[in-house]
């Protein structure tokens, strides 16, 4: 190595040692008679110093010519600092500079390499290699490495085998859009990049691998929303000869292991909530359980008082914002504006203040007497000082709108602390959901999910009512993992494809290999996949996954640093047997 | 779990335990009064038995209806076997069957699921999920998992960070052909799949990550030769502030660690051989050092005796096949035929027998007296009983041909034992090689490799003579890893691109981001990449990498199981803005 120590290594015990350090010039402080250089590498910062009169004059001159981000090799003697810095691990010492070699110079970076940078998102992405020098970004990727490491330690300890599945696979119409890869050898034919290794991991179960996992890149050619990436990473897992209960134990164990080893946090046993409950009580299949604020239904107590909005509504439902009776008119107006935004879609917001003194005030005082309001308050189990917020309308959209309001109010009340973690299992998802656009059922999870045995008769009579052996793990209101017990016999799989509108021929062409495999001794099996990028960002307490990916794409699917996607040569196109269509 | 134990778990200590096992019916032996079932899972085989008169009659009936590869759940009591089988870990016990549930039936597999199968390559690939049930294939993938695990343990222990680099990158003309991915959002533009994460790992060094590794999929759209895969896996590594010596120590350490932990073998310190030596003495930059059989040059001793072939040859060079004086005429003819094959390209083979009794006989007795032959033998340090094999012609192709002959003879002499391992470093590769077809220099390693400092002046005068800071690790005659100390400043990188025939504009368009990065404080750095599939196959003592990949492609780049590449819908083509060109 060109160094004897890293910049994070030297301590008071090292005093008088002759050392050589390498790294980047973080900062130069020139007080005339004294000169300090903060030298930075991945491991920390070490202070170098020179003293006019004592240090070599040529050396001082050379040091004065250093700029920010210059790469240097510094030799010197470790000495004790007079004024120690207990914020950094090397703060007790400094190195008296005795030799200096400039390994590389640096132009002035387009933004400052500091924890809080003056660089905007676009600039940071174009110069990602400089952005990655910043502590918070580097630490995010170090955290990611640690999460991956601990995932492997846990899975290995349970005898899971990591198996790499192929990246060049086959395009299938079900699900999101595939990225495709034209074949040069077989003109007119394409590979596709996997949206997940789903069918391969199931085949590995058919092969008797028993317990499989993989930390694996997956690809989806979606219209990018904020914080979606065309390539993303999953912890992908599958097990044979198991029940749903085994999946819960194994993977609740994984997440608890990660919290313990990566964050030093013991999280409680994860409660389970079925899908119907979650939708009824929180209006979401991924309720944020860092706070309760459960939905309260008011239909019974508000009906028949002449308020048309409530009388005609399928559902009148609300939440109690604890201690918010003091919300100003302006604050309440803002909540009303929020629920009326098109993407939320409510018509309006009814509120009722349960004032500290016991008085009740509402936006519907015209229709409801104090007695009626007391009933509402009692139904909601509200207490003096609380604010009740109520929406009304058709059941499903109203619940969804109230779910958004619940998250907003929870946030305002400081109930969504990023350093607090609350996880649960949501279970018993519907197998199918009706799609108005395509006028057919779609698989809610994917076409390989098994229906609950007791619900199978409903497949022919009321398919929308069939529950699946499907489950999600939800952390702080985000789905971090989802999976199911799979179908493992040909007739059921064939029936499922029929339900989804596949002709027999289409099903065979797309998934014939899997249905064939089911005829050669397929074991009962099931699994789960975790969104690794998101998991890491939650562990890091960040809103965006962007900084947990070394080289992310922007919202247009573009890497502005290397400038891709880009045109290719006409020769390449010719070799591939394809043409750009204008 | 549907089982209490795996099929590899029960021992004599478990006698009288009531157990439930799950697995596949490997074999059914029906002796009339006694019936045995071999139940198999990933962990082993357990024998189940039934006894006419003692076991339940319905159970016996049900058992008789089982077929090979049926998936069952078997309940029973562990008992001691009368005739133990010490070949399997569970051979001391058997399970008296008391309950049987058929979890899935199986059609008759298209080939037998045994260590030695009757299935040919094509059939095995089409039904890969059945092929993967066979012990040798499953064990190969388990070995792969272990090699990956131990690689990570070693790299993590040295503070390397695993960072995922992107899969959707940019096509570059240098090197092999890229697989490309049309962008739906940016019509006419393409991503490319990485041939290696080379530029990204260098950017991570610029970012100060200091030590990086990744076990990563890479892609090359090459015309497939036997045992090449369009997607393959690398152990990809890079370090900053290092010399070549640090690379050697670190990664020789890795391979030694893998041998120790995976194979239980301590391999000796790896010798180093420079490229020029390797070519001169073994005619190859990846000499198989499991045996010596060093080249001997005879020009001085054979010239001027009237044998035109030798007199006119640039090089007369041979090997000593120890103890092969007894080779028959037929055996020697076969060697001659071998070297004359077009892919070897020699004109003929000269041989000389040093017979056990001391007599010398050769195919050129017409030109050489006994005295001359003794000189040849002495030069070759041959002993009675040896056979000398000599080729003549232009130096480079003759050495290459002799290298092939050396490997063939070494193999015939049993010197290439798959369970013996010999590794070395080949160093000081040329920086550039002249390409007759394109009439320009190509980078021997890649364009990011640095020239040796002392050879830099030669870049302008004799570029072909410039040596690179490049190195390969060679194991048993196969290059398992290669790398270099990189260029880390813009002017040198720019000069390199110029040498390779890039215009300044082309260099900027393709690799501008990297040259830009070098201007913002790039540290000295270097690295290496190991071919993971090949490494695993060498550890497994196999010739082919095929069975160390779960779902490989065939030689036409096709996965015959899922049948890809395949056509995609016209709607997909339209969305992507491309057309098939007839």
XYZ file of C-alpha atoms in Angstrom, chain A residues 1-3 22-24 41-43 69-72 103-110 126-130 132-133 137-138 141-142 144-145 148-149 152 156 159-171 177-193 200 203-211 213 215 217 219 221-224 230-231 233 239-243 246 488-489 509 513 516-524 532 550-551 553 556-559 561-568 572-573 575-582, chain B residues 1-3 22-24 41-43 69-72 103-110 126-130 132-133 137-138 141-142 144-145 148-149 152 156 159-171 177-193 200 203-211 213 215 217 219 221-224 230-231 233 239-243 246 488-489 509 513 516-524 532 550-551 553 556-559 561-568 572-573 575-582:
268
model
C 0.000 0.000 0.000
C 1.097 3.559 -0.585
C 0.108 4.283 3.030
C -2.988 8.976 1.510
C -6.226 10.740 0.737
C -8.015 13.825 -0.429
C -10.372 9.017 2.967
C -13.206 6.484 3.293
C -12.164 5.753 6.862
C -9.768 17.400 -3.497
C -6.094 17.118 -4.432
C -4.907 13.544 -3.841
C -1.770 13.449 -1.739
C -0.552 11.952 -6.464
C -3.115 13.868 -8.484
C -4.430 17.393 -8.654
C -8.076 18.366 -8.872
C -10.043 21.005 -10.678
C -12.430 22.893 -8.444
C -15.420 20.508 -7.970
C -18.750 21.822 -9.329
C -23.932 14.249 -13.521
C -20.917 14.199 -11.217
C -22.064 11.222 -9.204
C -18.432 10.157 -8.649
C -17.958 13.382 -6.651
C -20.339 9.649 -3.739
C -17.429 11.235 -1.867
C -24.018 9.089 0.394
C -21.032 6.887 1.160
C -23.960 2.571 0.463
C -22.003 1.189 3.391
C -26.543 -1.217 2.014
C -23.495 -3.447 2.066
C -26.737 -7.433 2.225
C -24.050 -9.054 4.365
C -26.658 -13.549 3.608
C -26.953 -19.113 5.005
C -29.372 -23.561 4.958
C -30.752 -21.495 2.100
C -28.730 -21.827 -1.116
C -28.021 -18.744 -3.158
C -28.583 -19.627 -6.808
C -28.105 -17.178 -9.681
C -30.997 -17.201 -12.120
C -30.611 -15.958 -15.700
C -30.916 -12.329 -16.773
C -31.597 -13.087 -20.424
C -35.032 -14.660 -20.257
C -38.331 -14.516 -22.126
C -40.899 -11.769 -22.482
C -43.618 -4.079 -19.403
C -40.422 -5.985 -20.092
C -37.132 -4.567 -21.248
C -36.140 -6.631 -24.269
C -32.807 -7.517 -25.873
C -32.679 -8.246 -29.611
C -30.847 -11.443 -30.536
C -28.120 -11.016 -33.138
C -27.961 -14.728 -33.864
C -31.715 -15.235 -34.144
C -33.010 -12.208 -36.014
C -36.508 -11.126 -35.093
C -36.225 -12.801 -31.703
C -35.656 -11.184 -28.319
C -34.609 -11.976 -24.812
C -36.320 -10.109 -21.974
C -34.822 -8.921 -18.693
C -37.014 -19.880 -12.036
C -38.450 -24.478 -10.912
C -35.660 -24.672 -8.338
C -38.270 -25.913 -5.874
C -39.398 -28.504 -8.427
C -35.699 -29.444 -8.635
C -35.611 -30.088 -4.901
C -33.417 -27.163 -3.883
C -35.711 -26.831 -0.883
C -34.544 -23.398 0.259
C -32.483 -17.124 -1.976
C -30.048 -10.828 -3.884
C -31.323 -7.273 -9.994
C -36.070 -4.804 -14.335
C -39.966 -0.803 -18.092
C -42.540 1.338 -16.344
C -43.365 4.971 -16.784
C -41.164 6.235 -14.062
C -35.918 0.788 -14.093
C -33.482 -1.605 -12.442
C -32.746 -5.174 -6.399
C -39.037 -22.677 0.292
C -40.581 -26.107 -0.168
C -42.704 -28.283 2.124
C -43.865 -25.305 4.119
C -47.011 -23.609 5.288
C -43.126 -21.111 8.164
C -47.994 -26.510 -7.626
C -50.236 -28.547 -9.886
C -46.613 -20.850 -25.119
C -42.421 -25.142 -19.139
C -44.920 -29.241 -17.539
C -42.620 -29.064 -14.526
C -45.639 -29.336 -12.207
C -46.343 -32.756 -13.720
C -43.007 -34.229 -12.658
C -43.329 -34.133 -8.902
C -43.593 -30.501 -7.849
C -43.529 -30.052 -4.059
C -45.791 -27.611 -2.218
C -33.896 -4.273 -1.246
C -24.516 3.841 -6.356
C -25.427 4.945 -9.876
C -31.165 6.667 -13.156
C -36.592 9.902 -17.259
C -34.690 6.614 -16.932
C -31.474 8.346 -17.890
C -27.993 8.146 -16.422
C -23.239 10.876 -15.968
C -22.500 8.323 -18.689
C -25.263 9.766 -20.883
C -27.375 6.698 -21.547
C -29.605 5.576 -23.235
C -27.782 6.686 -26.371
C -27.818 6.004 -30.067
C -25.939 2.994 -31.391
C -24.940 -2.521 -34.731
C -28.535 -2.105 -35.845
C -26.156 -6.849 -37.164
C -29.192 -7.088 -34.908
C -31.595 -7.072 -37.829
C -33.617 -4.163 -36.489
C -34.405 -0.649 -37.658
C -35.471 2.528 -35.879
C -39.014 3.397 -36.839
C -39.361 7.138 -37.254
C -42.747 -27.341 7.963
C -44.575 -30.313 6.567
C -41.723 -32.492 7.928
C -41.080 -35.266 2.829
C -39.357 -35.843 -0.469
C -39.229 -37.632 -3.772
C -34.500 -34.675 -0.769
C -31.673 -32.141 -1.084
C -30.163 -33.382 2.168
C -40.382 -38.932 -8.485
C -43.743 -38.889 -6.701
C -43.668 -36.309 -3.906
C -44.790 -37.784 -0.609
C -48.364 -34.478 -2.150
C -47.943 -34.711 -5.907
C -47.654 -37.429 -8.509
C -45.153 -37.509 -11.339
C -45.190 -38.577 -14.911
C -42.306 -40.844 -15.861
C -39.305 -38.490 -16.251
C -37.786 -38.372 -19.752
C -35.014 -28.945 -21.975
C -35.929 -30.513 -18.641
C -33.291 -28.709 -16.662
C -35.574 -28.707 -13.583
C -35.278 -32.507 -13.555
C -31.016 -30.247 -11.374
C -32.405 -33.047 -9.174
C -25.544 -31.088 -10.747
C -27.001 -30.102 -7.386
C -24.409 -25.523 -7.546
C -23.891 -26.074 -3.842
C -20.793 -22.532 -6.339
C -22.742 -21.193 -3.368
C -19.425 -17.250 -3.365
C -19.908 -17.359 0.412
C -17.563 -12.668 0.473
C -15.492 -8.478 3.835
C -12.843 -4.187 4.450
C -13.882 -4.359 0.806
C -17.353 -2.907 0.158
C -19.702 -4.723 -2.172
C -21.333 -2.128 -4.406
C -23.887 -2.949 -7.104
C -23.130 -1.258 -10.409
C -25.834 -0.689 -13.036
C -26.896 -3.254 -15.631
C -28.461 -0.743 -17.998
C -25.422 1.140 -19.241
C -24.049 2.485 -22.500
C -22.760 0.738 -25.590
C -20.138 -6.876 -28.966
C -22.685 -5.467 -26.542
C -26.180 -6.718 -25.945
C -28.431 -3.677 -26.282
C -31.825 -2.739 -24.848
C -34.060 -0.353 -26.794
C -35.484 2.509 -24.745
C -39.246 2.905 -24.929
C -39.144 6.423 -23.528
C -36.326 7.659 -25.752
C -37.018 6.186 -29.185
C -33.937 5.412 -31.250
C -31.781 5.193 -28.109
C -30.466 2.095 -26.388
C -28.987 0.906 -23.138
C -26.274 -1.743 -23.278
C -25.645 -4.579 -20.855
C -17.950 2.072 -12.754
C -15.343 5.751 -10.719
C -15.890 4.198 -7.291
C -12.154 4.570 -6.726
C -12.372 8.218 -7.816
C -15.198 8.464 -5.244
C -12.880 7.225 -2.512
C -14.479 3.825 -1.933
C -10.910 2.545 -1.575
C -11.742 -1.179 -1.777
C -15.823 -5.890 -4.906
C -19.975 -10.833 -7.630
C -23.346 -10.759 -13.981
C -22.754 -9.986 -20.802
C -22.752 -10.970 -27.467
C -20.064 -13.176 -28.938
C -20.324 -15.951 -31.444
C -20.597 -18.718 -28.968
C -23.722 -14.936 -23.219
C -24.181 -14.101 -19.547
C -20.430 -14.035 -13.563
C -8.378 -1.027 -4.836
C -6.858 2.427 -4.430
C -3.443 3.577 -3.236
C -1.852 0.265 -4.085
C 1.001 -1.185 -6.071
C -0.694 -5.382 -3.067
C -5.592 7.618 -13.487
C -4.875 10.874 -15.316
C -18.331 10.836 -26.453
C -17.181 10.960 -18.054
C -13.544 14.157 -16.613
C -13.496 12.174 -13.383
C -9.706 11.831 -13.614
C -9.484 15.622 -13.372
C -11.150 15.799 -9.971
C -8.605 13.976 -7.829
C -8.415 10.387 -9.050
C -6.240 8.203 -6.813
C -3.810 5.616 -8.193
C -16.564 -17.056 -11.418
C -28.355 -23.279 -12.824
C -29.998 -22.394 -16.134
C -27.863 -21.294 -22.529
C -26.726 -21.154 -29.985
C -27.430 -18.833 -27.034
C -30.800 -20.440 -26.519
C -32.569 -21.578 -23.377
C -36.454 -24.995 -21.489
C -38.234 -21.648 -21.547
C -37.673 -21.336 -25.315
C -35.905 -18.006 -25.562
C -35.010 -15.849 -27.465
C -38.522 -15.622 -28.868
C -40.638 -13.281 -30.920
C -42.358 -10.390 -29.180
C -44.180 -4.209 -28.058
C -42.142 -3.394 -31.163
C -43.956 0.878 -28.275
C -40.183 0.553 -28.582
C -40.099 2.357 -31.906
C -38.243 -0.411 -33.681
C -38.975 -2.756 -36.568
C -37.620 -6.146 -37.602
C -35.629 -5.799 -40.808
C -36.307 -8.746 -43.054
